[in-house]
Tab-separated table of C-alpha atoms in Angstrom:
chain	number	residue	atom	x	y	z
A	1	MET	CA	53.293	32.697	-21.668
A	2	GLY	CA	51.518	35.850	-20.907
A	3	LEU	CA	48.883	36.631	-18.350
A	4	PHE	CA	46.123	36.268	-20.928
A	5	ASP	CA	47.394	32.826	-21.943
A	6	ASN	CA	47.505	31.736	-18.274
A	7	LEU	CA	43.942	32.929	-17.688
A	8	LYS	CA	42.788	31.218	-20.871
A	9	ALA	CA	44.487	27.939	-19.816
A	10	GLN	CA	42.910	28.157	-16.326
A	11	ALA	CA	39.482	28.874	-17.803
A	12	THR	CA	39.840	25.922	-20.167
A	13	GLN	CA	40.848	23.634	-17.287
A	14	LEU	CA	37.938	24.863	-15.113
A	15	ALA	CA	35.532	24.229	-17.977
A	16	LYS	CA	36.929	20.706	-18.428
A	17	ASP	CA	36.633	20.057	-14.682
A	18	ALA	CA	33.061	21.385	-14.603
A	19	GLY	CA	32.175	19.254	-17.616
A	20	GLN	CA	33.663	16.180	-15.952
A	21	GLN	CA	31.755	16.895	-12.730
A	22	ALA	CA	28.544	17.326	-14.712
A	23	LEU	CA	29.128	14.003	-16.480
A	24	GLU	CA	29.790	12.308	-13.136
A	25	ALA	CA	26.618	13.840	-11.660
A	26	VAL	CA	24.570	12.650	-14.632
A	27	ALA	CA	26.070	9.157	-14.342
A	28	GLU	CA	25.297	9.062	-10.600
A	29	ALA	CA	21.729	10.262	-11.173
A	30	LYS	CA	21.239	7.598	-13.845
A	31	ALA	CA	22.632	4.903	-11.535
A	32	ASN	CA	20.290	6.061	-8.747
A	33	ALA	CA	17.321	6.075	-11.128
A	34	ASP	CA	18.239	2.597	-12.366
A	35	ALA	CA	18.526	1.338	-8.777
A	36	ALA	CA	15.153	2.859	-7.859
A	37	LYS	CA	13.584	1.319	-10.970
A	38	ALA	CA	15.066	-2.087	-10.095
A	39	GLU	CA	13.832	-1.778	-6.518
A	40	LYS	CA	10.340	-0.856	-7.705
A	41	LYS	CA	10.348	-3.791	-10.133
A	42	ALA	CA	11.454	-6.189	-7.379
A	43	ALA	CA	8.688	-4.925	-5.087
A	44	ALA	CA	6.111	-5.331	-7.858
A	45	GLU	CA	7.315	-8.881	-8.521
A	46	ALA	CA	7.149	-9.676	-4.794
A	47	ARG	CA	3.552	-8.430	-4.512
A	48	GLY	CA	2.459	-10.058	-7.758
A	49	LYS	CA	-0.230	-8.912	-10.141
A	50	LYS	CA	-3.230	-6.887	-9.025
A	51	VAL	CA	-6.177	-9.208	-8.361
A	52	ALA	CA	-8.934	-6.911	-7.042
A	53	SER	CA	-9.614	-3.600	-5.371
A	54	PHE	CA	-12.367	-2.006	-3.300
A	55	GLU	CA	-13.001	1.488	-1.988
A	56	ALA	CA	-15.076	2.311	1.081
A	57	ASP	CA	-15.171	4.996	3.722
A	58	LYS	CA	-12.504	7.044	1.850
A	59	GLN	CA	-10.100	4.104	1.978
A	60	LYS	CA	-8.745	2.042	-0.905
A	61	PHE	CA	-8.002	-1.644	-0.491
A	62	THR	CA	-5.978	-3.400	-3.202
A	63	LEU	CA	-5.401	-7.132	-3.394
A	64	TYR	CA	-2.310	-8.455	-5.152
A	65	GLU	CA	-1.259	-12.078	-5.610
A	66	HIS	CA	0.925	-12.079	-2.474
A	67	THR	CA	0.041	-8.910	-0.555
A	68	ILE	CA	-2.836	-6.641	0.375
A	69	ASP	CA	-2.628	-2.853	0.524
A	70	LYS	CA	-4.701	-0.175	2.225
A	71	ASP	CA	-3.864	3.370	1.216
A	72	GLY	CA	-0.181	2.555	0.682
A	73	GLU	CA	0.282	0.310	3.715
A	74	GLU	CA	1.141	-3.106	2.333
A	75	GLN	CA	0.946	-6.374	4.277
A	76	PRO	CA	1.645	-9.999	3.283
A	77	LEU	CA	-1.422	-12.188	2.668
A	78	THR	CA	-0.238	-14.797	5.169
A	79	ASP	CA	-3.110	-15.677	7.545
A	80	VAL	CA	-5.268	-12.755	6.364
A	81	THR	CA	-9.041	-12.978	6.808
A	82	VAL	CA	-11.619	-10.580	5.413
A	83	ARG	CA	-15.133	-10.330	6.796
A	84	LEU	CA	-18.195	-8.269	6.015
A	85	GLU	CA	-20.038	-7.816	9.270
A	86	ALA	CA	-22.976	-5.944	10.698
A	87	GLY	CA	-22.025	-3.363	13.306
A	88	GLU	CA	-23.519	-5.507	16.079
A	89	GLU	CA	-21.508	-8.572	15.009
A	90	LEU	CA	-18.314	-6.567	14.918
A	91	GLN	CA	-18.980	-5.142	18.376
A	92	SER	CA	-19.396	-8.625	19.812
A	93	ARG	CA	-15.905	-9.512	18.562
A	94	VAL	CA	-14.210	-6.372	19.882
A	95	THR	CA	-11.384	-7.119	22.301
A	96	ALA	CA	-8.783	-4.932	23.967
A	97	THR	CA	-6.392	-5.650	21.090
A	98	ARG	CA	-8.964	-4.619	18.515
A	99	VAL	CA	-9.718	-1.444	20.459
A	100	ALA	CA	-6.006	-0.630	20.366
A	101	LEU	CA	-5.801	-1.362	16.650
A	102	LEU	CA	-9.028	0.306	15.587
A	103	GLY	CA	-9.244	3.125	18.096
A	104	ALA	CA	-12.476	5.073	17.794
A	105	PHE	CA	-13.721	2.742	15.050
A	106	ALA	CA	-13.956	-0.140	17.533
A	107	LEU	CA	-15.957	1.923	19.988
A	108	ALA	CA	-18.188	3.469	17.325
A	109	ALA	CA	-19.163	0.062	15.967
A	110	LYS	CA	-21.640	-0.425	18.809
A	111	LYS	CA	-23.510	2.756	17.913
A	112	LYS	CA	-24.042	1.768	14.265
A	113	SER	CA	-27.311	0.113	13.399
A	114	GLY	CA	-29.868	-0.174	10.633
A	115	GLY	CA	-27.975	-2.381	8.198
A	116	THR	CA	-24.550	-0.798	8.518
A	117	LYS	CA	-21.834	-3.172	7.378
A	118	PHE	CA	-18.111	-3.110	8.015
A	119	LEU	CA	-15.362	-4.651	5.939
A	120	THR	CA	-12.633	-5.917	8.248
A	121	VAL	CA	-9.251	-7.139	7.043
A	122	GLU	CA	-7.282	-8.940	9.734
A	123	GLY	CA	-3.772	-10.330	9.681
A	124	PRO	CA	-1.270	-11.432	12.325
A	125	GLU	CA	0.157	-7.899	12.708
A	126	PHE	CA	-2.702	-5.626	11.624
A	127	MET	CA	-6.441	-4.993	11.458
A	128	TRP	CA	-8.097	-2.597	9.030
A	129	GLY	CA	-11.733	-1.655	8.888
A	130	ALA	CA	-14.043	0.450	6.775
A	131	GLU	CA	-17.721	1.226	6.869
A	132	VAL	CA	-19.484	-0.030	3.731
A	133	ASP	CA	-22.550	1.819	2.485
A	134	ARG	CA	-25.540	-0.194	1.274
A	135	LYS	CA	-24.813	0.489	-2.412
A	136	SER	CA	-21.348	-1.064	-2.092
A	137	ILE	CA	-22.191	-4.247	-0.168
A	138	LYS	CA	-22.086	-6.519	-3.263
A	139	ASP	CA	-18.699	-5.105	-4.275
A	140	ALA	CA	-17.455	-5.623	-0.709
A	141	GLN	CA	-18.642	-9.233	-0.822
A	142	LYS	CA	-16.789	-9.799	-4.118
A	143	PHE	CA	-13.625	-8.293	-2.642
A	144	MET	CA	-13.964	-10.409	0.500
A	145	VAL	CA	-14.290	-13.595	-1.565
A	146	ALA	CA	-11.337	-12.594	-3.777
A	147	VAL	CA	-9.074	-12.010	-0.767
A	148	ASN	CA	-10.080	-15.172	1.065
A	149	ASN	CA	-9.635	-17.239	-2.130
A	150	GLN	CA	-6.217	-15.692	-2.812
A	151	VAL	CA	-5.095	-16.476	0.752
A	152	LYS	CA	-6.119	-20.135	0.247
A	153	LYS	CA	-4.404	-20.195	-3.144
A	154	ASN	CA	-1.122	-19.020	-1.579
A	155	HIS	CA	-1.070	-21.805	1.010
């Protein structure tokens, strides 16, 4: 065998190796995609179907059969309560824990007046709140009822 034949044989082997590596990379990528798809499907099954949603104060709340989500933060529906409260009512319920959870929102609640309403979503490990403008109060009430009914349904 001559030098040219050796180089040709090496080039052929390198091409085969590169092709095999490419096939392995494609197979690994497909397996990863399949695993991610299965994980996403399992998460969707765990949360259940979408029941209702509501947007207020640049925040989106989504109710599913078994969970509730606010801007991508998902929590189980276990022991969740939703309220629509006037700012004064909310202030009267503010405790040190709520101040820690709500931060400036808890302190600002006292300053709000003139029909301002707040949607609060409370669970064992979290509390979310959003200011609801007057035009959205009926939608907030519908969302509140949907969440509270879904919580009862899950018990």
